[in-house]
Short mmCIF file of C-alpha atoms and ligand atoms in Angstrom, two decimals:
data_model
loop_
_atom_site.label_atom_id
_atom_site.label_comp_id
_atom_site.label_asym_id
_atom_site.label_seq_id
_atom_site.Cartn_x
_atom_site.Cartn_y
_atom_site.Cartn_z
CA MET A 1093 95.04 93.32 78.95
CA SER A 1094 93.07 92.82 82.15
CA ASP A 1095 93.00 95.73 84.57
CA LYS A 1096 92.77 93.40 87.56
CA VAL A 1097 95.95 92.73 89.51
CA ILE A 1098 95.98 89.28 91.10
CA ILE A 1099 97.23 89.46 94.67
CA PHE A 1100 99.24 86.34 95.53
CA ASP A 1101 100.06 86.30 99.21
CA THR A 1102 103.10 84.36 100.38
CA THR A 1103 103.14 85.41 104.05
CA LEU A 1104 102.75 81.77 105.07
CA ARG A 1105 105.61 80.57 102.84
CA ASP A 1106 108.23 83.22 102.00
CA GLY A 1107 107.06 85.27 105.01
CA GLU A 1108 107.62 82.31 107.27
CA GLN A 1109 111.20 82.18 106.00
CA SER A 1110 111.89 85.39 107.97
CA PRO A 1111 114.49 84.47 110.56
CA GLY A 1112 112.73 83.10 113.64
CA ALA A 1113 109.20 83.54 112.31
CA SER A 1114 107.94 79.98 112.42
CA MET A 1115 104.19 79.57 112.89
CA ASN A 1116 102.40 76.44 113.97
CA THR A 1117 99.54 74.88 112.02
CA ALA A 1118 96.76 76.45 114.09
CA GLU A 1119 98.31 79.90 113.69
CA LYS A 1120 98.70 79.41 109.95
CA LEU A 1121 95.09 78.33 109.63
CA ARG A 1122 93.91 81.47 111.38
CA LEU A 1123 96.04 83.69 109.22
CA ALA A 1124 94.90 81.91 106.07
CA SER A 1125 91.23 82.55 106.92
CA GLN A 1126 91.96 86.20 107.56
CA LEU A 1127 93.87 86.48 104.29
CA GLU A 1128 90.89 84.99 102.49
CA ASP A 1129 88.60 87.57 104.15
CA LEU A 1130 91.05 90.29 103.15
CA GLY A 1131 90.37 89.26 99.56
CA VAL A 1132 93.69 87.90 98.34
CA ASP A 1133 93.28 85.81 95.20
CA VAL A 1134 95.95 83.20 95.89
CA ILE A 1135 97.50 82.05 99.17
CA GLU A 1136 100.82 80.30 98.98
CA ALA A 1137 100.31 78.19 102.07
CA GLY A 1138 103.76 76.61 102.31
CA PHE A 1139 106.36 74.31 100.82
CA PRO A 1140 104.92 70.83 101.48
CA ALA A 1141 108.14 68.91 100.75
CA ALA A 1142 110.12 70.99 103.24
CA SER A 1143 108.73 69.35 106.39
CA ASP A 1144 105.83 67.26 107.68
CA GLY A 1145 104.59 70.34 109.53
CA ASP A 1146 104.48 72.34 106.30
CA PHE A 1147 102.65 69.53 104.54
CA GLU A 1148 100.07 69.31 107.31
CA ALA A 1149 99.53 73.08 107.41
CA VAL A 1150 99.12 73.36 103.63
CA SER A 1151 96.66 70.49 103.47
CA LYS A 1152 94.55 71.83 106.35
CA ILE A 1153 94.46 75.28 104.77
CA ALA A 1154 93.56 73.75 101.41
CA GLN A 1155 90.62 71.94 103.00
CA LYS A 1156 89.41 74.98 104.87
CA LEU A 1157 89.41 77.79 102.31
CA THR A 1158 86.64 78.06 99.77
CA ARG A 1159 87.15 81.31 97.90
CA CYS A 1160 90.82 81.79 97.13
CA GLU A 1161 93.29 79.56 95.35
CA VAL A 1162 95.67 77.64 97.59
CA ALA A 1163 99.15 77.12 96.19
CA GLY A 1164 101.83 74.69 97.33
CA LEU A 1165 105.42 75.47 96.35
CA CYS A 1166 107.70 72.74 94.99
CA ARG A 1167 110.94 72.26 93.12
CA THR A 1168 110.85 70.48 89.78
CA ALA A 1169 111.48 66.97 91.17
CA LYS A 1170 108.54 64.58 90.83
CA LYS A 1171 108.55 63.73 94.54
CA ASP A 1172 108.29 67.43 95.38
CA ILE A 1173 105.40 67.92 92.98
CA ASP A 1174 103.69 64.84 94.44
CA LYS A 1175 103.98 66.35 97.91
CA ALA A 1176 102.65 69.70 96.74
CA TRP A 1177 99.70 68.04 95.04
CA GLY A 1178 99.13 65.75 98.03
CA ALA A 1179 98.79 68.85 100.20
CA VAL A 1180 96.60 71.03 97.94
CA GLN A 1181 94.50 68.37 96.23
CA HIS A 1182 91.41 68.95 98.38
CA ALA A 1183 91.39 72.71 97.88
CA ALA A 1184 88.37 74.26 96.16
CA LYS A 1185 90.93 75.91 93.86
CA PRO A 1186 94.31 74.16 94.00
CA ARG A 1187 97.49 75.53 92.43
CA ILE A 1188 100.90 73.93 92.06
CA HIS A 1189 103.80 76.38 92.00
CA THR A 1190 107.00 74.84 90.68
CA PHE A 1191 110.32 76.59 90.28
CA ILE A 1192 113.88 76.16 89.05
CA ALA A 1193 116.78 78.61 88.93
CA THR A 1194 117.54 80.12 85.53
CA SER A 1195 120.40 82.61 86.00
CA ASP A 1196 123.82 81.52 84.75
CA ILE A 1197 125.31 81.80 88.24
CA HIS A 1198 122.60 79.60 89.81
CA MET A 1199 122.61 77.06 86.99
CA LYS A 1200 126.40 76.70 87.13
CA TYR A 1201 127.08 76.74 90.87
CA LYS A 1202 123.83 75.60 92.46
CA LEU A 1203 122.30 73.24 89.94
CA ASN A 1204 125.31 72.28 87.84
CA MET A 1205 122.97 72.05 84.87
CA SER A 1206 123.09 73.36 81.29
CA ARG A 1207 120.43 75.71 79.93
CA GLU A 1208 119.02 72.87 77.79
CA LYS A 1209 118.72 70.61 80.83
CA VAL A 1210 117.01 73.35 82.86
CA VAL A 1211 114.45 73.97 80.09
CA LYS A 1212 113.77 70.23 79.77
CA THR A 1213 113.38 69.87 83.54
CA ALA A 1214 111.00 72.82 83.67
CA ILE A 1215 108.86 71.43 80.85
CA GLU A 1216 108.63 68.01 82.48
CA ALA A 1217 107.76 69.54 85.86
CA VAL A 1218 105.01 71.75 84.44
CA GLN A 1219 103.56 68.86 82.41
CA TYR A 1220 103.58 66.63 85.47
CA ALA A 1221 101.98 69.31 87.65
CA LYS A 1222 99.41 69.93 84.93
CA SER A 1223 98.39 66.28 85.06
CA PHE A 1224 96.99 67.09 88.53
CA THR A 1225 95.51 70.56 88.24
CA GLY A 1226 94.66 73.21 85.68
CA SER A 1227 96.35 75.97 87.66
CA VAL A 1228 100.13 75.67 87.41
CA GLU A 1229 102.59 78.43 88.13
CA PHE A 1230 106.18 78.28 86.93
CA SER A 1231 108.88 80.46 88.52
CA ALA A 1232 112.29 81.20 87.06
CA GLU A 1233 114.27 81.63 90.27
CA ASP A 1234 116.77 84.52 90.11
CA GLY A 1235 114.82 85.67 87.05
CA SER A 1236 115.99 89.28 87.26
CA ARG A 1237 119.61 88.13 86.81
CA THR A 1238 118.74 85.70 84.03
CA ASP A 1239 119.72 86.28 80.41
CA ARG A 1240 116.55 87.88 79.06
CA ASP A 1241 116.28 85.81 75.88
CA PHE A 1242 116.75 82.64 77.89
CA LEU A 1243 114.08 83.86 80.31
CA CYS A 1244 111.63 84.33 77.42
CA GLU A 1245 112.58 80.92 76.04
CA ILE A 1246 111.94 79.08 79.32
CA PHE A 1247 108.72 81.00 80.00
CA GLY A 1248 107.53 80.15 76.47
CA ALA A 1249 108.39 76.48 77.04
CA ALA A 1250 106.59 76.47 80.40
CA ILE A 1251 103.48 78.05 78.85
CA SER A 1252 103.39 75.46 76.04
CA ALA A 1253 103.76 72.76 78.71
CA GLY A 1254 100.65 74.13 80.45
CA ALA A 1255 101.75 76.86 82.88
CA THR A 1256 98.94 79.35 83.44
CA THR A 1257 101.13 81.79 85.38
CA VAL A 1258 104.81 82.51 84.80
CA ASN A 1259 106.58 84.26 87.64
CA LEU A 1260 109.62 86.51 87.34
CA PRO A 1261 111.30 86.75 90.74
CA ASP A 1262 113.88 89.27 91.80
CA THR A 1263 115.14 86.60 94.18
CA VAL A 1264 118.12 88.51 95.53
CA GLY A 1265 116.54 91.98 95.52
CA TYR A 1266 118.99 93.28 92.92
CA ALA A 1267 116.70 94.94 90.38
CA ILE A 1268 116.19 98.68 89.88
CA PRO A 1269 112.66 99.83 88.91
CA GLU A 1270 113.52 101.20 85.44
CA GLU A 1271 115.52 98.11 84.61
CA PHE A 1272 112.85 95.75 85.99
CA SER A 1273 110.13 97.55 84.04
CA ALA A 1274 112.19 97.16 80.84
CA LEU A 1275 112.66 93.46 81.58
CA VAL A 1276 108.92 92.94 82.10
CA LYS A 1277 108.17 94.75 78.82
CA TYR A 1278 110.73 92.58 77.07
CA VAL A 1279 109.21 89.41 78.49
CA MET A 1280 105.71 90.60 77.52
CA THR A 1281 106.76 91.15 73.92
CA HIS A 1282 109.22 88.29 73.36
CA THR A 1283 107.71 85.32 75.21
CA PRO A 1284 105.86 82.95 72.89
CA GLY A 1285 102.28 82.44 74.13
CA ILE A 1286 102.47 85.05 76.91
CA ASP A 1287 98.89 86.09 76.05
CA ARG A 1288 97.78 82.66 77.35
CA ALA A 1289 99.38 83.16 80.78
CA VAL A 1290 99.53 85.71 83.56
CA LEU A 1291 102.92 87.32 84.12
CA SER A 1292 103.69 87.54 87.82
CA VAL A 1293 106.48 89.24 89.77
CA HIS A 1294 107.99 88.35 93.14
CA CYS A 1295 110.42 90.91 94.55
CA HIS A 1296 112.74 90.90 97.53
CA ASN A 1297 113.65 94.01 99.42
CA ASP A 1298 117.43 93.86 99.78
CA LEU A 1299 117.84 97.36 98.35
CA GLY A 1300 114.53 98.62 99.74
CA LEU A 1301 113.07 98.58 96.22
CA ALA A 1302 110.66 95.64 96.35
CA THR A 1303 107.48 97.74 96.21
CA SER A 1304 108.88 100.11 93.56
CA ASN A 1305 109.96 97.18 91.42
CA THR A 1306 106.57 95.49 91.77
CA LEU A 1307 104.70 98.67 90.83
CA ALA A 1308 107.04 99.29 87.88
CA ALA A 1309 106.37 95.72 86.74
CA ILE A 1310 102.60 96.19 87.03
CA SER A 1311 102.79 99.36 84.92
CA ALA A 1312 104.80 97.38 82.38
CA GLY A 1313 102.20 94.61 82.10
CA ALA A 1314 102.61 92.16 84.99
CA ARG A 1315 99.22 91.18 86.40
CA GLN A 1316 100.09 89.14 89.48
CA ALA A 1317 101.99 90.59 92.45
CA GLU A 1318 103.52 88.22 95.00
CA VAL A 1319 103.50 89.93 98.37
CA THR A 1320 103.49 89.43 102.13
CA ILE A 1321 101.79 91.24 104.98
CA ASN A 1322 104.19 93.76 106.58
CA GLY A 1323 106.72 92.78 103.89
CA ILE A 1324 108.08 89.93 106.00
CA GLY A 1325 110.15 87.29 104.23
CA GLU A 1326 113.56 85.87 103.49
CA ARG A 1327 116.41 88.28 104.49
CA ALA A 1328 115.17 91.89 104.03
CA GLY A 1329 111.72 90.55 103.18
CA ASN A 1330 109.32 90.61 100.25
CA THR A 1331 107.17 93.27 98.65
CA SER A 1332 104.58 94.33 101.18
CA LEU A 1333 100.93 93.72 100.32
CA GLU A 1334 99.73 96.90 101.95
CA GLU A 1335 102.17 99.12 100.07
CA VAL A 1336 101.27 97.73 96.66
CA VAL A 1337 97.52 97.67 97.27
CA MET A 1338 97.39 101.18 98.74
CA SER A 1339 99.60 102.58 95.96
CA LEU A 1340 97.19 101.20 93.38
CA LYS A 1341 94.21 102.54 95.30
CA THR A 1342 95.66 105.95 96.14
CA ARG A 1343 97.01 106.71 92.66
CA PRO A 1344 94.29 105.42 90.30
CA ASN A 1345 95.25 107.86 87.54
CA PHE A 1346 98.70 106.40 87.51
CA PHE A 1347 97.57 102.81 88.02
CA PRO A 1348 94.23 102.22 86.27
CA MET A 1349 93.91 98.78 87.87
CA THR A 1350 91.91 97.12 90.59
CA THR A 1351 92.42 94.42 93.21
CA ASN A 1352 89.93 92.37 95.26
CA ILE A 1353 91.39 93.58 98.53
CA ASP A 1354 89.10 94.94 101.26
CA THR A 1355 91.56 97.58 102.44
CA THR A 1356 89.74 98.10 105.75
CA ARG A 1357 91.10 94.73 106.85
CA ILE A 1358 94.73 95.66 106.22
CA TYR A 1359 95.60 97.14 109.60
CA PRO A 1360 94.03 94.42 111.80
CA LEU A 1361 95.76 91.78 109.70
CA SER A 1362 99.09 93.57 109.89
CA ARG A 1363 98.78 93.57 113.70
CA LEU A 1364 97.78 89.92 113.71
CA VAL A 1365 100.81 88.90 111.64
CA SER A 1366 103.06 90.86 113.95
CA MET A 1367 101.47 89.36 117.06
CA ILE A 1368 101.65 85.81 115.78
CA THR A 1369 105.16 85.92 114.34
CA GLY A 1370 106.66 88.18 117.01
CA ILE A 1371 108.13 90.37 114.23
CA ILE A 1372 107.60 93.96 115.26
CA VAL A 1373 106.49 96.45 112.60
CA GLN A 1374 108.92 99.35 112.45
CA PRO A 1375 107.13 102.54 113.63
CA ASN A 1376 107.85 104.41 110.40
CA LYS A 1377 106.72 101.53 108.15
CA ALA A 1378 104.57 102.84 105.30
CA ILE A 1379 100.80 102.28 105.71
CA VAL A 1380 100.82 100.15 108.88
CA GLY A 1381 103.60 101.58 111.08
CA ALA A 1382 102.56 103.22 114.36
CA ASN A 1383 103.63 106.62 113.02
CA ALA A 1384 102.15 106.26 109.53
CA PHE A 1385 99.21 108.53 110.40
CA ALA A 1386 100.74 110.45 113.34
CA HIS A 1387 101.26 114.14 112.70
CA GLU A 1388 103.88 115.57 114.99
CA ALA A 1389 104.59 119.05 113.65
CA GLY A 1390 102.13 121.75 114.82
CA ILE A 1391 101.76 123.14 111.34
CA HIS A 1392 100.78 119.69 110.05
CA GLN A 1393 98.33 119.09 112.90
CA ASP A 1394 96.71 122.43 112.21
CA GLY A 1395 96.39 121.63 108.50
CA VAL A 1396 94.93 118.16 109.15
CA LEU A 1397 92.33 119.60 111.51
CA LYS A 1398 91.26 122.11 108.86
CA ASN A 1399 91.25 119.54 106.06
CA PRO A 1400 92.79 116.06 106.47
CA MET A 1401 93.85 116.00 102.84
CA THR A 1402 96.40 118.79 103.49
CA TYR A 1403 98.85 116.27 104.85
CA GLU A 1404 97.08 112.91 104.60
CA ILE A 1405 97.04 111.15 101.26
CA MET A 1406 95.01 108.28 102.71
CA ARG A 1407 92.40 108.21 105.45
CA PRO A 1408 93.27 105.94 108.39
CA GLU A 1409 89.79 104.34 108.18
CA THR A 1410 90.61 103.13 104.65
CA ILE A 1411 93.14 100.70 106.07
CA GLY A 1412 90.95 99.83 109.06
CA LEU A 1413 92.70 102.00 111.60
CA ALA A 1414 89.90 102.98 113.97
CA SER A 1415 90.10 106.71 114.66
CA ASN A 1416 87.94 106.53 117.77
CA LYS A 1417 89.57 103.95 119.98
CA LEU A 1418 87.26 102.77 122.71
CA ILE A 1419 88.54 102.60 126.22
CA LEU A 1420 87.10 99.73 128.21
CA GLY A 1421 87.25 99.36 131.98
CA LYS A 1422 86.36 96.81 134.62
CA HIS A 1423 82.67 97.64 134.42
CA SER A 1424 82.47 96.93 130.71
CA GLY A 1425 80.42 93.86 129.91
CA ARG A 1426 80.82 90.93 127.56
CA HIS A 1427 78.60 92.53 124.96
CA ALA A 1428 80.67 95.74 124.79
CA LEU A 1429 83.83 93.70 124.55
CA HIS A 1430 82.36 91.52 121.82
CA SER A 1431 81.18 94.37 119.65
CA HIS A 1432 84.41 96.30 120.07
CA LEU A 1433 86.52 93.27 119.18
CA LYS A 1434 84.35 92.82 116.11
CA GLU A 1435 85.06 96.41 115.07
CA MET A 1436 88.75 95.67 115.49
CA GLY A 1437 88.40 92.76 113.06
CA TYR A 1438 88.19 89.87 115.56
CA ASP A 1439 84.95 87.95 115.21
CA LEU A 1440 85.32 85.44 118.03
CA ALA A 1441 83.32 82.30 118.72
CA ASP A 1442 81.51 82.12 122.08
CA ASP A 1443 84.15 80.04 123.85
CA GLU A 1444 86.94 82.25 122.51
CA LEU A 1445 85.12 85.37 123.63
CA MET A 1446 84.66 83.86 127.08
CA ALA A 1447 88.38 83.10 127.38
CA VAL A 1448 89.27 86.66 126.37
CA PHE A 1449 86.60 88.13 128.66
CA ILE A 1450 88.00 86.34 131.72
CA LYS A 1451 91.50 87.69 130.98
CA PHE A 1452 90.07 91.10 130.18
CA LYS A 1453 88.48 91.27 133.65
CA GLU A 1454 91.75 90.23 135.27
CA LEU A 1455 93.58 92.92 133.33
CA ALA A 1456 90.98 95.58 134.07
CA ASP A 1457 91.49 94.89 137.78
CA LYS A 1458 95.17 95.71 137.42
CA LYS A 1459 94.87 98.50 134.88
CA LYS A 1460 92.24 101.25 134.83
CA HIS A 1461 91.84 101.60 131.09
CA VAL A 1462 92.05 98.67 128.74
CA LEU A 1463 93.07 99.94 125.29
CA ASP A 1464 92.93 98.41 121.82
CA GLU A 1465 96.59 97.42 122.09
CA ASP A 1466 95.78 95.50 125.29
CA LEU A 1467 92.81 93.74 123.73
CA GLU A 1468 94.85 92.75 120.71
CA SER A 1469 97.45 91.26 122.96
CA LEU A 1470 94.81 89.34 124.95
CA VAL A 1471 93.21 87.96 121.81
CA THR A 1472 96.60 86.88 120.55
CA GLU A 1473 97.55 85.14 123.76
CA GLU A 1474 94.18 83.54 124.52
CA VAL A 1475 92.91 82.69 121.07
CA LEU A 1476 95.21 83.23 118.16
CA ARG A 1477 98.44 81.79 119.38
CA THR A 1478 98.18 78.17 120.26
CA PRO A 1479 100.76 76.95 122.74
CA ASP A 1480 102.33 73.74 121.54
CA ILE A 1481 103.57 72.19 124.75
CA PHE A 1482 104.41 74.65 127.53
CA LYS A 1483 101.88 76.90 129.24
CA LEU A 1484 102.50 79.28 132.13
CA GLU A 1485 100.27 78.73 135.17
CA TYR A 1486 101.89 81.12 137.60
CA ILE A 1487 105.12 82.87 138.36
CA GLN A 1488 106.24 84.53 141.55
CA VAL A 1489 109.54 86.32 141.86
CA THR A 1490 111.32 87.85 144.83
CA SER A 1491 114.05 90.34 144.11
CA GLY A 1492 115.55 93.55 145.41
CA ASN A 1493 118.92 94.93 146.31
CA THR A 1494 119.27 92.86 149.49
CA VAL A 1495 117.95 89.44 148.48
CA MET A 1496 119.01 86.78 146.03
CA PRO A 1497 116.53 86.91 143.13
CA THR A 1498 114.39 83.77 143.28
CA ALA A 1499 111.57 82.60 141.01
CA SER A 1500 108.86 80.01 141.66
CA VAL A 1501 107.19 78.85 138.49
CA ARG A 1502 104.38 76.46 137.73
CA LEU A 1503 103.95 75.30 134.14
CA ILE A 1504 101.62 72.93 132.35
CA ILE A 1505 103.73 70.69 130.16
CA ASN A 1506 101.82 68.36 127.88
CA GLU A 1507 98.72 68.84 130.06
CA ARG A 1508 100.61 67.98 133.29
CA PRO A 1509 101.42 70.57 135.98
CA VAL A 1510 105.04 70.89 137.10
CA LYS A 1511 106.63 73.40 139.43
CA ASP A 1512 110.04 74.41 140.68
CA SER A 1513 112.04 77.36 141.90
CA GLY A 1514 115.47 78.71 141.08
CA HIS A 1515 117.85 81.64 141.41
CA GLY A 1516 119.51 84.06 139.05
CA ASN A 1517 121.49 87.26 139.06
CA GLY A 1518 118.29 89.25 138.48
CA PRO A 1519 114.54 88.51 138.51
CA ILE A 1520 114.38 87.70 134.81
CA ASP A 1521 117.46 85.52 134.98
CA ALA A 1522 115.90 83.65 137.92
CA ALA A 1523 112.64 83.17 136.01
CA TYR A 1524 114.41 82.01 132.85
CA ASN A 1525 116.68 79.60 134.73
CA THR A 1526 113.68 78.04 136.43
CA ILE A 1527 111.68 77.75 133.22
CA ALA A 1528 114.69 76.22 131.42
CA LYS A 1529 115.03 73.69 134.25
CA LEU A 1530 111.34 72.78 134.14
CA THR A 1531 111.23 72.43 130.36
CA GLY A 1532 114.61 70.70 130.06
CA THR A 1533 115.61 73.14 127.33
CA GLU A 1534 119.02 74.69 126.72
CA SER A 1535 118.33 77.64 124.50
CA GLU A 1536 120.57 80.67 124.26
CA LEU A 1537 118.94 84.08 124.60
CA LEU A 1538 120.12 86.08 121.60
CA ARG A 1539 117.92 89.13 122.06
CA PHE A 1540 115.63 90.52 124.70
CA SER A 1541 113.66 93.71 124.27
CA VAL A 1542 110.92 95.45 126.25
CA THR A 1543 108.52 98.11 125.06
CA ALA A 1544 105.32 99.59 126.45
CA LEU A 1545 102.15 98.57 124.62
CA SER A 1546 100.62 101.99 125.23
CA GLY A 1547 101.46 105.14 127.21
CA GLY A 1548 101.40 105.54 131.02
CA THR A 1549 103.06 103.69 133.87
CA ASP A 1550 100.19 101.20 134.04
CA SER A 1551 100.82 100.19 130.43
CA GLN A 1552 101.40 96.53 129.68
CA GLY A 1553 105.01 95.70 128.99
CA GLU A 1554 105.63 93.86 125.73
CA VAL A 1555 108.66 91.61 125.65
CA THR A 1556 110.15 89.97 122.58
CA VAL A 1557 112.93 87.41 122.71
CA ARG A 1558 115.04 85.64 120.14
CA LEU A 1559 116.19 82.16 121.15
CA ARG A 1560 118.63 79.70 119.63
CA GLU A 1561 118.94 76.00 120.38
CA ASN A 1562 120.91 73.49 118.30
CA GLY A 1563 121.04 75.88 115.35
CA LEU A 1564 117.29 76.56 115.40
CA ILE A 1565 116.13 80.12 115.95
CA ALA A 1566 112.73 81.26 117.21
CA LEU A 1567 111.10 84.50 118.27
CA GLY A 1568 108.81 84.76 121.28
CA ARG A 1569 106.47 87.49 122.45
CA GLY A 1570 104.55 88.15 125.63
CA ALA A 1571 102.66 91.04 127.24
CA ASP A 1572 101.54 91.74 130.79
CA PRO A 1573 101.32 94.72 133.16
CA ASP A 1574 104.01 92.91 135.16
CA ILE A 1575 107.25 93.01 133.22
CA ILE A 1576 108.61 89.79 134.76
CA THR A 1577 105.44 87.91 133.79
CA ALA A 1578 105.63 89.41 130.29
CA SER A 1579 109.24 88.22 130.09
CA ALA A 1580 108.26 84.71 131.19
CA LYS A 1581 105.42 84.60 128.64
CA ALA A 1582 107.76 85.71 125.84
CA TYR A 1583 110.34 83.10 126.81
CA ILE A 1584 107.74 80.32 126.96
CA ASN A 1585 106.30 81.40 123.61
CA GLY A 1586 109.81 81.24 122.10
CA LEU A 1587 110.39 77.79 123.65
CA ASN A 1588 107.10 76.55 122.18
CA ARG A 1589 108.21 77.73 118.75
CA LEU A 1590 111.57 75.99 119.17
CA GLU A 1591 109.76 72.79 120.12
CA TYR A 1592 107.60 73.12 117.03
CA LEU A 1593 110.72 73.53 114.88
CA LYS A 1594 112.38 70.52 116.56
CA ARG A 1595 109.35 68.38 115.77
CA ASN A 1596 109.06 69.72 112.23
CA PRO A 1597 112.63 69.93 110.98
CA VAL A 1598 112.79 71.87 107.75
CA ASN A 1599 115.24 70.60 105.19
CA THR A 1600 117.13 73.89 105.25
CA HIS A 1601 119.53 72.91 102.46
CA GLU A 1602 116.67 72.52 100.12
CA VAL A 1603 114.39 75.39 100.98
CA VAL A 1604 114.89 78.49 98.85
O1 LIG B 2555 112.52 84.47 95.81
C1 LIG B 2555 112.23 83.54 95.04
O2 LIG B 2555 112.80 83.38 93.97
C2 LIG B 2555 111.19 82.62 95.46
C3 LIG B 2555 110.67 81.68 94.42
C4 LIG B 2555 110.42 80.32 94.94
C5 LIG B 2555 109.43 82.26 93.80
O3 LIG B 2555 110.73 82.68 96.58
ZN1 LIG B 2556 111.15 84.69 97.47
#
């Protein structure tokens, strides 16, 4: 059996199913390129039949990437497979990933189909997908709750029909590592033709066991792990890429396997995913959380100074966490900025660098020290996150305990400037009322949170919002030394995401 574990990243598909985490095509393209540089073997770029936006994003990613496989997800219906193939056909290495539910509960209540019918449908789907491309993956949705002999039967049938990968998902995050390991061993020994296919696993984190289940499955013989950056995904999320990869790397005696991942790109990519999606990484998150390498207790700090390995099982540099953060100020030039951004993992084109440099100078005028966190935020706002429709030109707010809070706002909407002013019961309320008036939107603010990007009173404030309009939910994020401006940026970012969702309605009944 091969000792290479194939890393299949589904940040752009299952990850995007995290509540509120929609990404536009430009953002997905950027992430896809970074995932390719990280070294993932397969990128699941989306679910092309779910929306026109998904189709467009998958096909652009397929045309752009040259090294990794690009997969499009589809159900077993011919029209779904046609869409998936339509989107990935120009990829250097295209993959079609088709799935159908196989547990008794799903077959009875969701599909209303017999086992025989499900097997027949799976065979036809795989054969049809195979008529387009040599790389076909078949997933048995709710596999961990599927009768194990039936699971082996349908995997065997899919392999004879041409599947090159068979995927065993723990769709509802119900499995326990020992049990999942036993199931993988059973599948490895009882599936006809399994030696001609790769066994993959795809775990959800409802019980907090996604990484443990994935690692148990790898020890038991699975050779593809389906993962997402920061573990984002449907409900409690998916197995996190960084946890699986760093477990394999840190415990080689236990896991005598390799991956293609360049681990030094993990941390910058984790930050990028968080910046683009607006989903904050919990501080105590393994590997990439803000506290993952912070030693608080004196006795620990003393030990780490004497020998890092006393309390550190991994070096921060291994995941690309720069130990010597550079502080830039208003006298720093373009060259210093460029080379530091490069070290942080952002290799910007000249025009992108120029846009960031201009904002950097503005920020350095307001704030003495510009830190990595600030730069990251600038890069995200100026380069990585593409506004769809609304862009903030300026905002001015008057407030205090003796005046009625009033905001004057100028936006660019579809390339045209518009401005207005309005009141509210506080400065943020005034700003949001005015922006809502200008954009003609009626979203409801479900959540509003402010944090400081770094320490000190001159730190930039980082605001995240969660908005709902007509049943659609979107997250928004913005940062600025001025908290009201940061709030306006976050709101506008959320509104742009809502607009994107309105223009690209996902068929929510049909998406897994
Ligand atoms: O969780 C799941 O079962 C899925 C499949 C489509 C692989 O996401
Ligand atoms: Zn899933």
